[in-house]
C-alpha cells in the first residue's frame, strides 16, 4: 500500500513568493504482524528549471 501527499514546506514569506512549490511525498507501507509499517519513504520537489 502507498500513501501520497502534496505539501507546502517553508517559511510563510518564501511560500507567498513561490506558491507553485510543492513537496511530493510517497510512503510505502506493509502490514507486519497486524500493524502497518513504513517500508519506504521518498520526498522531492519538482524540477522547475527549464
Short mmCIF file of N, CA and C in Angstrom, two decimals:
data_model
loop_
_atom_site.label_atom_id
_atom_site.label_comp_id
_atom_site.label_asym_id
_atom_site.label_seq_id
_atom_site.Cartn_x
_atom_site.Cartn_y
_atom_site.Cartn_z
N UNK A 1 0.85 -1.16 0.00
CA UNK A 1 0.00 0.00 0.00
C UNK A 1 0.90 1.23 0.00
N UNK A 2 0.42 2.30 -0.58
CA UNK A 2 1.19 3.54 -0.61
C UNK A 2 0.29 4.71 -0.20
N UNK A 3 0.91 5.65 0.46
CA UNK A 3 0.24 6.91 0.81
C UNK A 3 0.98 8.02 0.07
N UNK A 4 0.24 8.97 -0.46
CA UNK A 4 0.84 10.07 -1.21
C UNK A 4 0.29 11.39 -0.71
N UNK A 5 1.14 12.43 -0.80
CA UNK A 5 0.70 13.76 -0.35
C UNK A 5 1.47 14.83 -1.12
N UNK A 6 0.84 15.98 -1.23
CA UNK A 6 1.50 17.20 -1.71
C UNK A 6 1.52 18.16 -0.54
N UNK A 7 2.70 18.68 -0.23
CA UNK A 7 2.87 19.54 0.93
C UNK A 7 3.50 20.87 0.53
N UNK A 8 3.24 21.87 1.32
CA UNK A 8 3.94 23.14 1.19
C UNK A 8 4.87 23.21 2.39
N UNK A 9 6.14 23.42 2.13
CA UNK A 9 7.14 23.37 3.18
C UNK A 9 8.04 24.59 3.07
N UNK A 10 8.03 25.45 4.07
CA UNK A 10 8.87 26.62 4.06
C UNK A 10 8.32 27.71 4.96
N UNK A 11 9.06 28.79 5.04
CA UNK A 11 8.61 29.94 5.84
C UNK A 11 7.52 30.68 5.08
N UNK A 12 6.59 31.33 5.80
CA UNK A 12 5.46 31.99 5.15
C UNK A 12 5.84 32.97 4.05
N UNK A 13 6.89 33.77 4.25
CA UNK A 13 7.26 34.75 3.22
C UNK A 13 7.78 34.07 1.96
N UNK A 14 8.51 32.97 2.13
CA UNK A 14 9.00 32.23 0.96
C UNK A 14 7.85 31.55 0.21
N UNK A 15 6.92 30.97 0.96
CA UNK A 15 5.77 30.31 0.32
C UNK A 15 4.90 31.32 -0.41
N UNK A 16 4.77 32.52 0.14
CA UNK A 16 3.98 33.56 -0.53
C UNK A 16 4.63 33.97 -1.85
N UNK A 17 5.96 33.99 -1.89
CA UNK A 17 6.68 34.37 -3.11
C UNK A 17 6.73 33.24 -4.13
N UNK A 18 6.57 31.99 -3.68
CA UNK A 18 6.67 30.82 -4.55
C UNK A 18 5.53 29.84 -4.29
N UNK A 19 4.29 30.23 -4.58
CA UNK A 19 3.15 29.36 -4.26
C UNK A 19 3.12 28.07 -5.08
N UNK A 20 3.86 28.03 -6.17
CA UNK A 20 3.86 26.84 -7.03
C UNK A 20 4.72 25.70 -6.49
N UNK A 21 5.57 25.98 -5.51
CA UNK A 21 6.46 24.94 -4.98
C UNK A 21 5.69 23.98 -4.08
N UNK A 22 5.66 22.73 -4.48
CA UNK A 22 5.01 21.70 -3.70
C UNK A 22 6.00 20.56 -3.46
N UNK A 23 6.02 20.05 -2.27
CA UNK A 23 6.84 18.91 -1.91
C UNK A 23 6.00 17.65 -2.11
N UNK A 24 6.50 16.73 -2.92
CA UNK A 24 5.79 15.46 -3.13
C UNK A 24 6.31 14.43 -2.14
N UNK A 25 5.40 13.71 -1.52
CA UNK A 25 5.75 12.71 -0.52
C UNK A 25 5.05 11.40 -0.86
N UNK A 26 5.81 10.32 -0.85
CA UNK A 26 5.26 8.98 -1.04
C UNK A 26 5.80 8.10 0.07
N UNK A 27 4.90 7.36 0.71
CA UNK A 27 5.29 6.45 1.78
C UNK A 27 4.77 5.06 1.43
N UNK A 28 5.67 4.08 1.39
CA UNK A 28 5.29 2.68 1.15
C UNK A 28 5.05 1.99 2.49
N UNK A 29 3.96 1.24 2.56
CA UNK A 29 3.58 0.57 3.81
C UNK A 29 3.38 -0.92 3.57
N UNK A 30 3.71 -1.72 4.59
CA UNK A 30 3.41 -3.16 4.58
C UNK A 30 2.83 -3.54 5.93
N UNK A 31 1.95 -4.51 5.87
CA UNK A 31 1.35 -4.97 7.11
C UNK A 31 2.21 -6.12 7.66
N UNK A 32 2.69 -5.93 8.88
CA UNK A 32 3.50 -6.95 9.55
C UNK A 32 2.92 -7.20 10.94
N UNK A 33 2.62 -8.42 11.19
CA UNK A 33 2.06 -8.80 12.50
C UNK A 33 0.85 -7.96 12.87
N UNK A 34 0.00 -7.66 11.87
CA UNK A 34 -1.23 -6.92 12.09
C UNK A 34 -1.06 -5.41 12.21
N UNK A 35 0.16 -4.91 12.01
CA UNK A 35 0.41 -3.46 12.11
C UNK A 35 0.99 -2.95 10.80
N UNK A 36 0.62 -1.72 10.41
CA UNK A 36 1.19 -1.09 9.22
C UNK A 36 2.56 -0.52 9.58
N UNK A 37 3.56 -0.86 8.76
CA UNK A 37 4.93 -0.43 8.98
C UNK A 37 5.42 0.31 7.74
N UNK A 38 6.08 1.44 7.94
CA UNK A 38 6.66 2.18 6.82
C UNK A 38 7.88 1.41 6.32
N UNK A 39 7.86 1.05 5.03
CA UNK A 39 8.98 0.30 4.45
C UNK A 39 9.75 1.13 3.43
N UNK A 40 9.18 2.27 3.01
CA UNK A 40 9.86 3.13 2.05
C UNK A 40 9.29 4.54 2.18
N UNK A 41 10.17 5.53 2.05
CA UNK A 41 9.73 6.92 2.09
C UNK A 41 10.53 7.69 1.06
N UNK A 42 9.85 8.52 0.27
CA UNK A 42 10.51 9.34 -0.73
C UNK A 42 9.86 10.71 -0.74
N UNK A 43 10.70 11.74 -0.82
CA UNK A 43 10.17 13.10 -0.95
C UNK A 43 11.04 13.86 -1.94
N UNK A 44 10.39 14.76 -2.69
CA UNK A 44 11.13 15.52 -3.69
C UNK A 44 10.33 16.76 -4.09
N UNK A 45 11.06 17.74 -4.60
CA UNK A 45 10.46 18.89 -5.22
C UNK A 45 10.54 18.69 -6.74
N UNK A 46 9.57 19.18 -7.47
CA UNK A 46 9.62 19.09 -8.92
C UNK A 46 10.78 19.94 -9.44
N UNK A 47 11.40 19.50 -10.52
CA UNK A 47 12.46 20.27 -11.16
C UNK A 47 11.81 21.41 -11.93
N UNK A 48 12.03 22.63 -11.48
CA UNK A 48 11.37 23.78 -12.11
C UNK A 48 12.29 24.50 -13.09
N UNK A 49 13.49 23.97 -13.32
CA UNK A 49 14.40 24.60 -14.29
C UNK A 49 13.96 24.26 -15.72
N UNK A 50 14.00 25.27 -16.61
CA UNK A 50 13.59 24.99 -18.00
C UNK A 50 14.56 24.10 -18.74
#
